[in-house]
Coordinates of C-alpha atoms in Angstrom, one line a residue:
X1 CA 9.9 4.6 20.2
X2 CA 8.2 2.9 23.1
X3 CA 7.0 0.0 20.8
X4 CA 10.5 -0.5 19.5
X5 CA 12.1 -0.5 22.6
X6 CA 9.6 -3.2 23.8
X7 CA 9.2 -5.1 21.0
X8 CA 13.0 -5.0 19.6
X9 CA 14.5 -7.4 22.7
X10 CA 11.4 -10.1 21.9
X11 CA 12.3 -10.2 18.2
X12 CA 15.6 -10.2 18.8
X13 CA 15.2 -12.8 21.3
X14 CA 13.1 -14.7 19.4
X15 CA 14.9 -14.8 16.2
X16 CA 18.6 -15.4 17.7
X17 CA 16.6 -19.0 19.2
X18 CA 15.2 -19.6 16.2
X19 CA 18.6 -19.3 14.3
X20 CA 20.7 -21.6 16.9
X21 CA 17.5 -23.9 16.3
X22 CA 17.8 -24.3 12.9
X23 CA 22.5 -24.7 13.2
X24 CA 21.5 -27.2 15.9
X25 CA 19.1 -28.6 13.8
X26 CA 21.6 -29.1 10.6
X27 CA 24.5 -30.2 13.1
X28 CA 21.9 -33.1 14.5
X29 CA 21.2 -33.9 10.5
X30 CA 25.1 -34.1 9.7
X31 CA 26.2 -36.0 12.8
X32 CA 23.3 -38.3 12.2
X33 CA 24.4 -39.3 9.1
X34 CA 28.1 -39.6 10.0
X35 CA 26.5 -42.3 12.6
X36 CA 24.8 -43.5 10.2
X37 CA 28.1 -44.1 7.3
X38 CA 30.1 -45.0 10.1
X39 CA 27.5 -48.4 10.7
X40 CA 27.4 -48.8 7.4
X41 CA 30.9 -49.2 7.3
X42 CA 30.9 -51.3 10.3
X43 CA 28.5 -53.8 8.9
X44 CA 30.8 -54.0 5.1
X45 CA 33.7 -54.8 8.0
X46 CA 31.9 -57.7 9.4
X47 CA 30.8 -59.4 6.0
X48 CA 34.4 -59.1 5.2
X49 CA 36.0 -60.4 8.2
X50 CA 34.6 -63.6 7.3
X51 CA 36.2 -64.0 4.4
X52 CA 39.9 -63.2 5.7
X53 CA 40.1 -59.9 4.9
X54 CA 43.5 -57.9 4.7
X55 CA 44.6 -54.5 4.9
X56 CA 44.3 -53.7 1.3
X57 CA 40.5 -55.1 1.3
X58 CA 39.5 -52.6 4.5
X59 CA 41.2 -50.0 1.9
X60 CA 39.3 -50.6 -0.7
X61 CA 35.8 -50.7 1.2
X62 CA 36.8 -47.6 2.9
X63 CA 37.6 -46.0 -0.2
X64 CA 34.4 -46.6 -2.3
X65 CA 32.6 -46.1 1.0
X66 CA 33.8 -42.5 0.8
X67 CA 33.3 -42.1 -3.1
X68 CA 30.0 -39.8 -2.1
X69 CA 29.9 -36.8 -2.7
X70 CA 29.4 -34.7 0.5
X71 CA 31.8 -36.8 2.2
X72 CA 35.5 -35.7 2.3
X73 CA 37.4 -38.0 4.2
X74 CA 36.9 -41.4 5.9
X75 CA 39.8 -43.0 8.0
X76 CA 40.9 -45.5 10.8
X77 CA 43.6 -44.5 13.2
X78 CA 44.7 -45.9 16.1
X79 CA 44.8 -44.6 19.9
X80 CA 48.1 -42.5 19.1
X81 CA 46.4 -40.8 16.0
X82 CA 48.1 -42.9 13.9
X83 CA 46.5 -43.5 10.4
X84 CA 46.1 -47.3 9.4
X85 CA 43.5 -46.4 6.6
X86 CA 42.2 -43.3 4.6
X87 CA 40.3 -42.8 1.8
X88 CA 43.3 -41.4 0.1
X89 CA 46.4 -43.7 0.5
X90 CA 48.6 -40.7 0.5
X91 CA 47.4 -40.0 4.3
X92 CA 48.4 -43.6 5.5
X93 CA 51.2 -43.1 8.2
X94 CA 50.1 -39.4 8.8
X95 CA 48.8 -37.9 12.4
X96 CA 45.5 -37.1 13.0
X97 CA 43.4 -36.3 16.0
X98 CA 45.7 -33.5 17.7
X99 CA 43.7 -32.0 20.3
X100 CA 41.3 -35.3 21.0
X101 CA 42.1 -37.4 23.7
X102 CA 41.9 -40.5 21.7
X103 CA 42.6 -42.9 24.7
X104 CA 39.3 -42.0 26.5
X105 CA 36.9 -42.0 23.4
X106 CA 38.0 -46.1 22.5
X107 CA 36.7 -46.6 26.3
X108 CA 32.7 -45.2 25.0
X109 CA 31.0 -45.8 22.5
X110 CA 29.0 -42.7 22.5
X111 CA 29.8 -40.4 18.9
X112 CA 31.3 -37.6 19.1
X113 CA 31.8 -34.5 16.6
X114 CA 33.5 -31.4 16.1
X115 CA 34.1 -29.1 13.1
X116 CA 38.0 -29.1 11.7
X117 CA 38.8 -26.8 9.1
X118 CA 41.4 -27.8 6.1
X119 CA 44.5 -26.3 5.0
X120 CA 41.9 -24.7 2.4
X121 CA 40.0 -23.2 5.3
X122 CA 37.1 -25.2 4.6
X123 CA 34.9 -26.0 7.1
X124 CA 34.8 -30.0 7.8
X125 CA 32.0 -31.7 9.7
X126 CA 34.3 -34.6 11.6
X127 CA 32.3 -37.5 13.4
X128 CA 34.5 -39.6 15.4
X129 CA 33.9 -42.6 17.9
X130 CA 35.6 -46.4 18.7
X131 CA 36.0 -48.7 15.2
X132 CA 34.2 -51.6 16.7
X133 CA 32.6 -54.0 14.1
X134 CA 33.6 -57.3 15.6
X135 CA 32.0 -56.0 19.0
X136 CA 28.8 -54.8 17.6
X137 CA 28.7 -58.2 16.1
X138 CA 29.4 -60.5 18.4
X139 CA 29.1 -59.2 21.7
X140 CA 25.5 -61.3 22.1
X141 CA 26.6 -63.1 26.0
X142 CA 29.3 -64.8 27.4
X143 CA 28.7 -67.8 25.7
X144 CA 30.5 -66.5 22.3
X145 CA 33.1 -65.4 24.1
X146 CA 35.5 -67.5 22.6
X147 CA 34.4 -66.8 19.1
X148 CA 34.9 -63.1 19.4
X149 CA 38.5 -64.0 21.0
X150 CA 38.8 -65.8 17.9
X151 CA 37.7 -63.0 15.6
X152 CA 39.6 -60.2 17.2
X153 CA 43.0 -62.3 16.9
X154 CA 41.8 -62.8 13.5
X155 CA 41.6 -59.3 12.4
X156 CA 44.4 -58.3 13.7
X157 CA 46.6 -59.9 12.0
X158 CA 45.4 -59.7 8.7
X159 CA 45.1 -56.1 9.4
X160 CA 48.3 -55.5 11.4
X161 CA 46.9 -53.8 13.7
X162 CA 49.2 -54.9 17.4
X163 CA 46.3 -53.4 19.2
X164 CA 42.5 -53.9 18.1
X165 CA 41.5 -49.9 19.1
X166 CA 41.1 -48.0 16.5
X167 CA 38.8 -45.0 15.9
X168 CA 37.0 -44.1 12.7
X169 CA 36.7 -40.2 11.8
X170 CA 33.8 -39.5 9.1
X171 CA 34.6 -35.7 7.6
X172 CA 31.4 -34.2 6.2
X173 CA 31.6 -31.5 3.5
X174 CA 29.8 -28.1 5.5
X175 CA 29.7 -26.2 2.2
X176 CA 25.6 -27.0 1.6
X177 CA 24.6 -27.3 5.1
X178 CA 26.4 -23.7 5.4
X179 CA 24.7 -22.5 2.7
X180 CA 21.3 -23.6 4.1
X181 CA 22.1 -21.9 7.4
X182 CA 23.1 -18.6 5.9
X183 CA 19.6 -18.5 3.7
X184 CA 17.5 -19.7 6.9
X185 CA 19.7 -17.3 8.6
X186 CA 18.4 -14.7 6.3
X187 CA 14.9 -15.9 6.0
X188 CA 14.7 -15.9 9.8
X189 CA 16.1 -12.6 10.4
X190 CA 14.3 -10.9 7.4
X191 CA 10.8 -12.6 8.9
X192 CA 11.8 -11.4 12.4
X193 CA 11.6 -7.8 11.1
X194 CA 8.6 -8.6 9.3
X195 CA 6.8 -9.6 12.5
X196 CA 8.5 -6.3 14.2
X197 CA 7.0 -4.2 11.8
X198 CA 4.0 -5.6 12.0
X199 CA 3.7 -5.5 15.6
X200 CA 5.4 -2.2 15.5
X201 CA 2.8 -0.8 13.2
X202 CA -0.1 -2.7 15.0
X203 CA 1.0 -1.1 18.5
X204 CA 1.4 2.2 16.6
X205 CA -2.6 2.1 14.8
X206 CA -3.7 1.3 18.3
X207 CA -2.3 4.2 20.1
X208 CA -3.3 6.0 16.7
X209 CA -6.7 4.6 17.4
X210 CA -6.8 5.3 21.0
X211 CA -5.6 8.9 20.3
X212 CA -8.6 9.5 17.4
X213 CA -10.6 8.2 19.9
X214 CA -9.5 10.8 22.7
X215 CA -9.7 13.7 20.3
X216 CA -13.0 12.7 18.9
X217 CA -14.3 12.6 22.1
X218 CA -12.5 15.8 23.1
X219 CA -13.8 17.3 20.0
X220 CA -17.8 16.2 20.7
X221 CA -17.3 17.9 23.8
X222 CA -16.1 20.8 22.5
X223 CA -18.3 21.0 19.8
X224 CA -21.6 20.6 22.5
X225 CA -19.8 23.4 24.7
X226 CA -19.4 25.4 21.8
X227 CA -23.1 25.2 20.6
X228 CA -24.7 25.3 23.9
X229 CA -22.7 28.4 24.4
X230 CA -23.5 30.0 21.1
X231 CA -27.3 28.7 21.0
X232 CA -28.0 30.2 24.3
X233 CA -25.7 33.6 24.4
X234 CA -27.7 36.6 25.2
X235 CA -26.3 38.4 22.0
X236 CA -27.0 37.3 18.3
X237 CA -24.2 35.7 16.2
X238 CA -23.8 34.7 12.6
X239 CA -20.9 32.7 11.1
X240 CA -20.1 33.0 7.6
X241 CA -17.0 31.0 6.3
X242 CA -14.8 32.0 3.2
X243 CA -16.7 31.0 0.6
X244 CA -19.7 33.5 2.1
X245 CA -21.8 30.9 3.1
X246 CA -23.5 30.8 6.3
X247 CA -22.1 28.2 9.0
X248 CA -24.0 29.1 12.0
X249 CA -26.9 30.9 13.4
X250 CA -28.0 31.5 17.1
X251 CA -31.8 31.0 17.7
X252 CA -31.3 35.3 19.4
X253 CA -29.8 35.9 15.8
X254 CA -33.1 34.4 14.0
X255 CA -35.3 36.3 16.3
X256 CA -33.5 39.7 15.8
X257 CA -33.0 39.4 12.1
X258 CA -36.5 36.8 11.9
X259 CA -34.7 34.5 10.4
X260 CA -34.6 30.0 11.2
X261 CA -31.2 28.2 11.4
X262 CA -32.8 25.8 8.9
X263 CA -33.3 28.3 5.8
X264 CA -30.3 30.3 6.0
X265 CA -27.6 27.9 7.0
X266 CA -25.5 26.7 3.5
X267 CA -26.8 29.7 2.0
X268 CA -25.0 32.7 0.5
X269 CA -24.8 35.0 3.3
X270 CA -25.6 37.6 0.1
X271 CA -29.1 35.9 0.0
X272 CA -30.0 35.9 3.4
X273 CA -28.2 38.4 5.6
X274 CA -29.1 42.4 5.6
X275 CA -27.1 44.4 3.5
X276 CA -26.0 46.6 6.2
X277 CA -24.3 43.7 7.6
X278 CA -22.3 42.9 5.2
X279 CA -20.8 46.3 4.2
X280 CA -19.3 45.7 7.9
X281 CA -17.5 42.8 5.9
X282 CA -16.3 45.1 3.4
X283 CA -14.8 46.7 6.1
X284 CA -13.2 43.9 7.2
X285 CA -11.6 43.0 4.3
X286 CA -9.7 46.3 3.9
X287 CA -9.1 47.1 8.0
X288 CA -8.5 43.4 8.5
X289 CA -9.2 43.9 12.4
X290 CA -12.3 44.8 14.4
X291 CA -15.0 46.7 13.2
X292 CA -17.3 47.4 16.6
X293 CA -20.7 49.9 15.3
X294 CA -24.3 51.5 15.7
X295 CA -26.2 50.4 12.6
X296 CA -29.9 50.4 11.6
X297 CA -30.6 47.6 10.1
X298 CA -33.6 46.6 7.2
X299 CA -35.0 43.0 8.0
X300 CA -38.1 41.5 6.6
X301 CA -41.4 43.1 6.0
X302 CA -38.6 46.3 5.9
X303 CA -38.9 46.5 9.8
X304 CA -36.1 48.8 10.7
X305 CA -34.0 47.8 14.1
X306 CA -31.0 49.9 15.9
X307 CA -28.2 46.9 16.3
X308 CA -24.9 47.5 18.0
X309 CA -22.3 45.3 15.8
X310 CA -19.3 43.9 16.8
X311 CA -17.4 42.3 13.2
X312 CA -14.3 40.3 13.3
X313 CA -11.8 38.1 11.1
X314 CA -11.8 34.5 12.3
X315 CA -8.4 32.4 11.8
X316 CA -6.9 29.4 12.7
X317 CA -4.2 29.5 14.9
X318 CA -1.7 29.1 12.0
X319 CA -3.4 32.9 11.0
X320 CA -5.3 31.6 8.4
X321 CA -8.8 33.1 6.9
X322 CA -11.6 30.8 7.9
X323 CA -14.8 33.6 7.7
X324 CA -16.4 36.1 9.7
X325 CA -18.3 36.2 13.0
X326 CA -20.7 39.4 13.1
X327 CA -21.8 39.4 17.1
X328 CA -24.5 41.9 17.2
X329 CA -27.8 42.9 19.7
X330 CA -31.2 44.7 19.3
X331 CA -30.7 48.3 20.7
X332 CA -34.7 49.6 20.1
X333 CA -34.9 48.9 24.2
X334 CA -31.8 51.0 24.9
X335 CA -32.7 53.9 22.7
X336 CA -36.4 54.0 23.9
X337 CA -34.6 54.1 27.5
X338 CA -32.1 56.5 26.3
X339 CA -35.4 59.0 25.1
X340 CA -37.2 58.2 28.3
X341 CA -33.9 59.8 30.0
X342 CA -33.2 62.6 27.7
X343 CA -36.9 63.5 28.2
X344 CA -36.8 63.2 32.0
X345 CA -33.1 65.6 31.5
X346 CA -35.2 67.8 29.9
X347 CA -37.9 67.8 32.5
X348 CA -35.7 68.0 35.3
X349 CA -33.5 71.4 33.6
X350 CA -37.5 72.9 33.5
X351 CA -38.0 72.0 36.9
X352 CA -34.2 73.5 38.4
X353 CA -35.2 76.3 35.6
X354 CA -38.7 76.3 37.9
X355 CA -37.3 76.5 41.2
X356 CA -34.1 79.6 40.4
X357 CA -37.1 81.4 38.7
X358 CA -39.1 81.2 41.8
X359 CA -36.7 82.0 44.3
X360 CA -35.2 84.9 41.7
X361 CA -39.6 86.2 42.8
X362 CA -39.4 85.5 46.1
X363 CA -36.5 87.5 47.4
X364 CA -38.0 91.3 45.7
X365 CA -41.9 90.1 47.3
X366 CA -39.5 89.1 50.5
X367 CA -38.4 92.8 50.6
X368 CA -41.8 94.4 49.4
X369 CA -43.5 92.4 52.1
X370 CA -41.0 94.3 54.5
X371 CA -42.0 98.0 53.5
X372 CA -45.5 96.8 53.6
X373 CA -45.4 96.0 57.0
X374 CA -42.9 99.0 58.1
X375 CA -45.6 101.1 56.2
X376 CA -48.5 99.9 58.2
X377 CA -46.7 100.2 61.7
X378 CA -46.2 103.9 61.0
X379 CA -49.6 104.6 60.0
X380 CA -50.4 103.0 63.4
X381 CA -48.5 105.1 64.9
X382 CA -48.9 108.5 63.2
X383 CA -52.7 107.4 64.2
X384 CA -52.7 107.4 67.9
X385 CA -50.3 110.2 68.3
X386 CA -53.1 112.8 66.4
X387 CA -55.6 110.8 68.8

């Protein structure tokens, strides 16, 4: 969203410029070639004037003039919009220009255009400036001056013109030029979204990109967290994924079960893991929690170790089955500390047994040792009274 909302107003920009561009473009081709018919014209005027031209001649010129194709009007009116010569005869008389101020454009020479529609609603393409062949012709230095005096005179009265100041309009058919605007139009706007996609999906790979690139390295981290942790926890571990194959193997697992990570990972965990570990599995499967137990457990060479077990279901955190972990330590320490302290229990329930039997003799020799002593005091006694 943040690519489109960046990208969209440069597009946008970029193909609404290129669109006026190519209009202005085909307007600068059309009023080109008005200027250009509208000199052409000019120069057939000044061939003709020479030969006394009339009215109906300048008609005739301005009709075949007009016989092309794209070209749907030519005409000469004067400084009221009044038409002295049209392509069709049928205009002659007829107003044209409403809207122009026709007084100011006889005082430049500079073309003008605009675009006219019909009474079909078709779009015209009207070019429009001063009717001056006799100027463009003579107009050399003051030294003809006379000469064009002469001229001008001239073609006014063999056109009947009172006033020499007419304008010529040039009306250019819009229909192809329209056409070629609507499919550049099209071809612009259609390459504009082109581009948009493209930069849309080029700004999306890179943050795609970026983002692989943050979890990858957020993974690798992980990942060495996770194995520095499981390689040196003080506990054995063995992974086994769904298919009963061995994923994982701490270096205190290997020693416990004297087993290498090399031979028993890939493996079938049937192959290479004690037996009594995997009916923990079994359990598993039908408890589906925790099994947490005292085994004794057969490893090579049918060595026989005391293991406390810890077995558990690993899942994703959609909840589903990935394997097992078994998490498990060698108890033969803790049960030859657990006999050293039942045997000094038992030692210390002789001793307490020991010391009550003792002090059960010493209270009757306590008591004998009293009449022993009363006995000899009377003897004493008895003793030196007979004396």
């Amino acid at each position: 969203m943040g690519a489109v909302v960046v990208l969209f107003p440069i597009f946008a920009f970029m193909t609404f410029q290129n669109i006026t561009r190519q209009k202005e473009n085909s307007f600068r081709l059309l009023l080109e070639k008005g200027a250009a018919l509208i000199r052409s014209f000019e120069a057939g005027t000044r061939t003709g004037i020479g030969f006394s031209w009339s009215k109906v001649q300048l008609q005739k010129l301005l009709t075949e003039t007009a016989q092309q194709r794209d070209i749907v009007y030519l005409m000469v009116t004067d400084t009221n919009g009044n038409i002295l010569a049209h392509n069709n005869p049928g205009y002659i008389g007829k107003i044209h220009g409403k809207g122009l101020n026709l007084r100011r454009i006889i005082h430049k020479k500079t073309i003008k255009w605009r675009v006219v529609s019909n009474s079909e609603g078709k779009k015209i393409f009207e070019v429009f400036r001063k009717f001056s062949p006799i100027e463009s012709c003579l107009n050399v230095g003051n030294g003809h001056m006379m000469m064009q005096l002469w001229f001008q005179q001239g073609m006014n009265q063999r056109l009947d013109i009172p006033t020499f100041n007419p304008i010529i309009f040039v009306g250019l058919d819009m229909a192809s030029i329209e056409e070629a605007i609507q499919a550049d139009t099209r071809n612009t706007i259609v390459m504009g979204m082109i581009l948009l996609l493209i930069g849309f999906a080029g700004i999306t790979l890179l943050f795609l990109a970026q983002n692989y690139r943050a979890t990858r390295m957020s993974l690798s981290r992980i990942k060495a967290f996770s194995d520095n942790l499981v390689e040196n926890m003080p506990i054995g571990l063995v992974a086994i994924d769904n298919h009963r194959k061995v994923t994982s193997l701490n270096h205190v697992a290997g020693f416990i079960l004297s087993l290498s990570a090399e031979e028993v990972i890939g493996e079938d965990a049937t192959q290479v893991v004690p037996e009594e570990l995997l009916k923990l599995l079994k359990n598993l499967d039908t408890e589906n929690g925790v099994v947490e137990k005292e085994i004794d457990c057969t490893v090579r060479e049918g060595k026989v170790i005391p293991l406390e077990v810890s077995a558990t279901l690993l899942k994703d955190e959609n909840g589903m089955f990935l394997g097992y972990v078994l998490l498990f330590k060698d108890l033969s320490e803790v049960r030859s500390l657990r006999k050293e302290i039942a045997r000094s229990q038992r030692l210390a329930s002789v001793g307490r047994l020991a010391a009550g039997v003792s002090h059960e003799i010493r209270n009757p020799l306590s008591s004998i040792k009293g009449f022993a002593k009363d006995i000899m005091m009377f003897r004493k006694t008895s003793k030196s009274q007979t004396s």
